[in-house]
GROMACS .gro file of C-alpha atoms in nm:
model
  188
    1MET     CA    1   5.774  -1.145  10.488
    2THR     CA    2   5.634  -1.436  10.315
    3ASP     CA    3   5.294  -1.584  10.478
    4VAL     CA    4   5.229  -1.875  10.211
    5MET     CA    5   5.475  -2.064  10.003
    6LEU     CA    6   5.290  -2.241   9.716
    7LEU     CA    7   5.487  -2.536   9.591
    8TRP     CA    8   5.442  -2.528   9.188
    9ASP     CA    9   5.631  -2.483   8.888
   10THR     CA   10   5.416  -2.263   8.683
   11PRO     CA   11   5.187  -1.956   8.772
   12LEU     CA   12   4.854  -2.051   8.926
   13LEU     CA   13   4.515  -1.865   8.965
   14PHE     CA   14   4.533  -2.000   9.316
   15GLU     CA   15   4.803  -1.731   9.379
   16LYS     CA   16   4.545  -1.443   9.341
   17LEU     CA   17   4.331  -1.586   9.624
   18PHE     CA   18   4.613  -1.508   9.884
   19GLU     CA   19   4.668  -1.157   9.751
   20GLU     CA   20   4.282  -1.116   9.773
   21ASN     CA   21   4.299  -1.216  10.126
   22GLY     CA   22   4.596  -0.998  10.211
   23LEU     CA   23   4.858  -1.272  10.242
   24LYS     CA   24   5.198  -1.247  10.091
   25CYS     CA   25   5.235  -1.560   9.873
   26GLN     CA   26   5.553  -1.684   9.697
   27ARG     CA   27   5.564  -1.964   9.464
   28ILE     CA   28   5.848  -2.170   9.489
   29LEU     CA   29   6.013  -2.476   9.303
   30SER     CA   30   6.036  -2.812   9.470
   31THR     CA   31   6.421  -2.803   9.379
   32ALA     CA   32   6.450  -2.507   9.627
   33LEU     CA   33   6.311  -2.754   9.929
   34GLY     CA   34   6.576  -2.767  10.184
   35THR     CA   35   6.806  -2.503  10.061
   36PRO     CA   36   6.892  -2.212  10.285
   37PHE     CA   37   6.787  -1.956  10.045
   38LEU     CA   38   6.416  -1.988  10.115
   39PRO     CA   39   6.272  -1.741  10.363
   40SER     CA   40   6.061  -1.833  10.668
   41CYS     CA   41   5.685  -1.860  10.634
   42LYS     CA   42   5.401  -1.968  10.811
   43CYS     CA   43   5.244  -2.216  10.552
   44VAL     CA   44   5.332  -2.416  10.283
   45ILE     CA   45   5.065  -2.544  10.037
   46VAL     CA   46   5.099  -2.838   9.783
   47PRO     CA   47   4.822  -2.770   9.535
   48THR     CA   48   4.586  -3.021   9.390
   49GLY     CA   49   4.767  -3.254   9.107
   50PHE     CA   50   5.120  -3.248   9.258
   51ALA     CA   51   5.181  -3.610   9.176
   52ASN     CA   52   5.037  -3.622   8.808
   53PRO     CA   53   5.307  -3.537   8.561
   54ALA     CA   54   5.053  -3.409   8.321
   55TYR     CA   55   5.018  -3.089   8.543
   56THR     CA   56   5.354  -3.039   8.709
   57LYS     CA   57   5.707  -3.172   8.741
   58ILE     CA   58   5.733  -3.096   9.132
   59LEU     CA   59   5.683  -3.461   9.262
   60PRO     CA   60   6.062  -3.561   9.250
   61GLY     CA   61   6.158  -3.264   9.476
   62ILE     CA   62   5.890  -3.329   9.706
   63GLU     CA   63   5.961  -3.677   9.755
   64ARG     CA   64   6.330  -3.603   9.812
   65ASN     CA   65   6.260  -3.348  10.100
   66GLY     CA   66   6.041  -3.528  10.339
   67LYS     CA   67   6.273  -3.420  10.617
   68ALA     CA   68   6.240  -3.069  10.527
   69PHE     CA   69   5.861  -3.077  10.554
   70GLU     CA   70   5.893  -3.261  10.897
   71LYS     CA   71   6.135  -2.981  11.019
   72PHE     CA   72   5.914  -2.718  10.899
   73VAL     CA   73   5.591  -2.858  11.093
   74ASN     CA   74   5.788  -2.948  11.400
   75ALA     CA   75   5.888  -2.588  11.430
   76GLY     CA   76   5.531  -2.466  11.396
   77GLY     CA   77   5.449  -2.432  11.048
   78VAL     CA   78   5.135  -2.561  10.881
   79LEU     CA   79   5.164  -2.784  10.570
   80VAL     CA   80   4.840  -2.802  10.336
   81VAL     CA   81   4.836  -3.095  10.099
   82PHE     CA   82   4.548  -3.112   9.824
   83GLY     CA   83   4.477  -3.417   9.620
   84ALA     CA   84   4.758  -3.605   9.437
   85LEU     CA   85   4.524  -3.655   9.113
   86VAL     CA   86   4.663  -4.009   9.034
   87THR     CA   87   4.504  -4.331   9.077
   88THR     CA   88   4.636  -4.421   9.428
   89TYR     CA   89   4.915  -4.241   9.618
   90ASP     CA   90   5.113  -4.288   9.923
   91HIS     CA   91   5.252  -3.975  10.097
   92ASP     CA   92   5.561  -4.160  10.211
   93TRP     CA   93   5.726  -3.803  10.233
   94LEU     CA   94   5.493  -3.678  10.518
   95PRO     CA   95   5.560  -3.774  10.876
   96MET     CA   96   5.223  -3.944  10.889
   97LYS     CA   97   5.045  -4.244  10.718
   98LEU     CA   98   4.827  -4.113  10.429
   99THR     CA   99   4.709  -4.291  10.122
  100TYR     CA  100   4.511  -4.107   9.844
  101THR     CA  101   4.258  -4.272   9.615
  102GLU     CA  102   4.130  -4.076   9.322
  103LYS     CA  103   3.741  -4.060   9.268
  104HIS     CA  104   3.602  -3.744   9.126
  105GLY     CA  105   3.249  -3.619   9.215
  106GLU     CA  106   3.034  -3.398   9.402
  107THR     CA  107   2.940  -3.440   9.761
  108SER     CA  108   2.837  -3.287  10.079
  109LEU     CA  109   3.100  -3.260  10.344
  110HIS     CA  110   3.020  -3.422  10.694
  111ARG     CA  111   3.217  -3.300  10.987
  112VAL     CA  112   3.383  -3.536  11.242
  113GLY     CA  113   3.412  -3.377  11.558
  114GLU     CA  114   3.514  -3.034  11.564
  115HIS     CA  115   3.817  -2.846  11.413
  116GLY     CA  116   3.886  -2.501  11.296
  117ALA     CA  117   3.991  -2.639  10.939
  118GLN     CA  118   3.651  -2.752  10.871
  119CYS     CA  119   3.573  -2.421  10.736
  120ILE     CA  120   3.752  -2.489  10.407
  121VAL     CA  121   3.433  -2.383  10.229
  122SER     CA  122   3.241  -2.081  10.328
  123ASP     CA  123   2.873  -2.256  10.325
  124PRO     CA  124   2.891  -2.586  10.524
  125GLU     CA  125   2.545  -2.680  10.334
  126MET     CA  126   2.718  -2.641   9.996
  127VAL     CA  127   2.760  -2.951   9.765
  128VAL     CA  128   3.141  -2.952   9.656
  129GLU     CA  129   3.372  -3.120   9.432
  130CYS     CA  130   3.617  -3.366   9.568
  131ASP     CA  131   3.888  -3.550   9.362
  132GLY     CA  132   3.935  -3.827   9.587
  133TYR     CA  133   3.945  -3.954   9.931
  134PHE     CA  134   4.213  -4.085  10.199
  135SER     CA  135   4.179  -4.483  10.203
  136SER     CA  136   4.421  -4.490  10.512
  137THR     CA  137   4.585  -4.248  10.765
  138ASP     CA  138   4.704  -4.206  11.116
  139GLY     CA  139   4.589  -3.855  11.115
  140ASN     CA  140   4.247  -3.743  11.269
  141VAL     CA  141   3.939  -3.755  11.008
  142ILE     CA  142   3.754  -3.434  11.028
  143LEU     CA  143   3.549  -3.434  10.702
  144ASN     CA  144   3.384  -3.719  10.518
  145ASN     CA  145   3.212  -3.728  10.188
  146ASP     CA  146   2.863  -3.870  10.130
  147ASP     CA  147   3.008  -4.220  10.134
  148GLY     CA  148   3.172  -4.202  10.474
  149GLN     CA  149   3.518  -4.171  10.313
  150ALA     CA  150   3.790  -3.910  10.460
  151VAL     CA  151   3.830  -3.601  10.244
  152MET     CA  152   4.021  -3.402  10.538
  153VAL     CA  153   4.263  -3.505  10.774
  154VAL     CA  154   4.496  -3.334  11.022
  155LYS     CA  155   4.763  -3.434  11.214
  156LYS     CA  156   4.952  -3.251  11.486
  157VAL     CA  157   5.322  -3.302  11.434
  158GLY     CA  158   5.559  -3.124  11.694
  159GLU     CA  159   5.448  -2.753  11.728
  160GLY     CA  160   5.272  -2.768  11.370
  161LEU     CA  161   4.999  -2.916  11.178
  162ILE     CA  162   4.944  -3.120  10.862
  163ILE     CA  163   4.603  -3.051  10.683
  164ALA     CA  164   4.555  -3.306  10.392
  165THR     CA  165   4.234  -3.252  10.193
  166THR     CA  166   4.095  -3.392   9.854
  167VAL     CA  167   3.823  -3.090   9.856
  168HIS     CA  168   3.858  -2.957   9.503
  169GLU     CA  169   3.746  -2.610   9.578
  170PHE     CA  170   3.935  -2.273   9.656
  171PRO     CA  171   3.968  -2.248  10.038
  172SER     CA  172   3.743  -2.001  10.212
  173PRO     CA  173   3.902  -1.664  10.378
  174ASP     CA  174   3.793  -1.834  10.711
  175PHE     CA  175   4.019  -2.141  10.636
  176LEU     CA  176   4.317  -1.927  10.520
  177GLY     CA  177   4.246  -1.725  10.865
  178CYS     CA  178   4.257  -2.044  11.064
  179VAL     CA  179   4.571  -2.167  10.904
  180MET     CA  180   4.746  -1.836  10.966
  181ASP     CA  181   4.629  -1.807  11.335
  182ASN     CA  182   4.759  -2.150  11.420
  183ALA     CA  183   5.098  -2.132  11.262
  184ARG     CA  184   5.436  -2.009  11.352
  185ARG     CA  185   5.714  -1.868  11.113
  186SER     CA  186   5.943  -2.170  11.020
  187LYS     CA  187   6.209  -2.239  10.780
  188LEU     CA  188   6.152  -2.505  10.513
   0.00000   0.00000   0.00000
């Protein structure tokens, strides 16, 4: 059974991270979204750069399938969305308000409240790369950068969860465990 679906159109080093952590990962094209051929999974990941045509061509398929993402999350799946890597981007396909602004730089991560997803990096004192921030959202901000801007947002939707982040690092094993522990198998 597939644990994680990685939405991308070419092989990524990111795929190895899941294998190393004992998770079965399947890379899928955005054109497959909403079709009956995809297996159920616990988590769908939209990697960094999804909106930048210099990196991938998956954006049109993502934007056409907002209802499939909403159905997946409502049924208990976890959707993890990384930075868009374009100047500004409104995530109109998500069942939440979320606007991304590109701004590359190193920062410390500052917790806002308590949430299991805050373990995205293994060392909370580590300075990390972020590719931007969220300038507006109706989700809960759980991590800020040094300038007080949101770099991780979560929103409960139905039985599932959306996690959006601009942290430009491989997620920690603890983060992957948190996602798997809080997700139910769902059809995309």
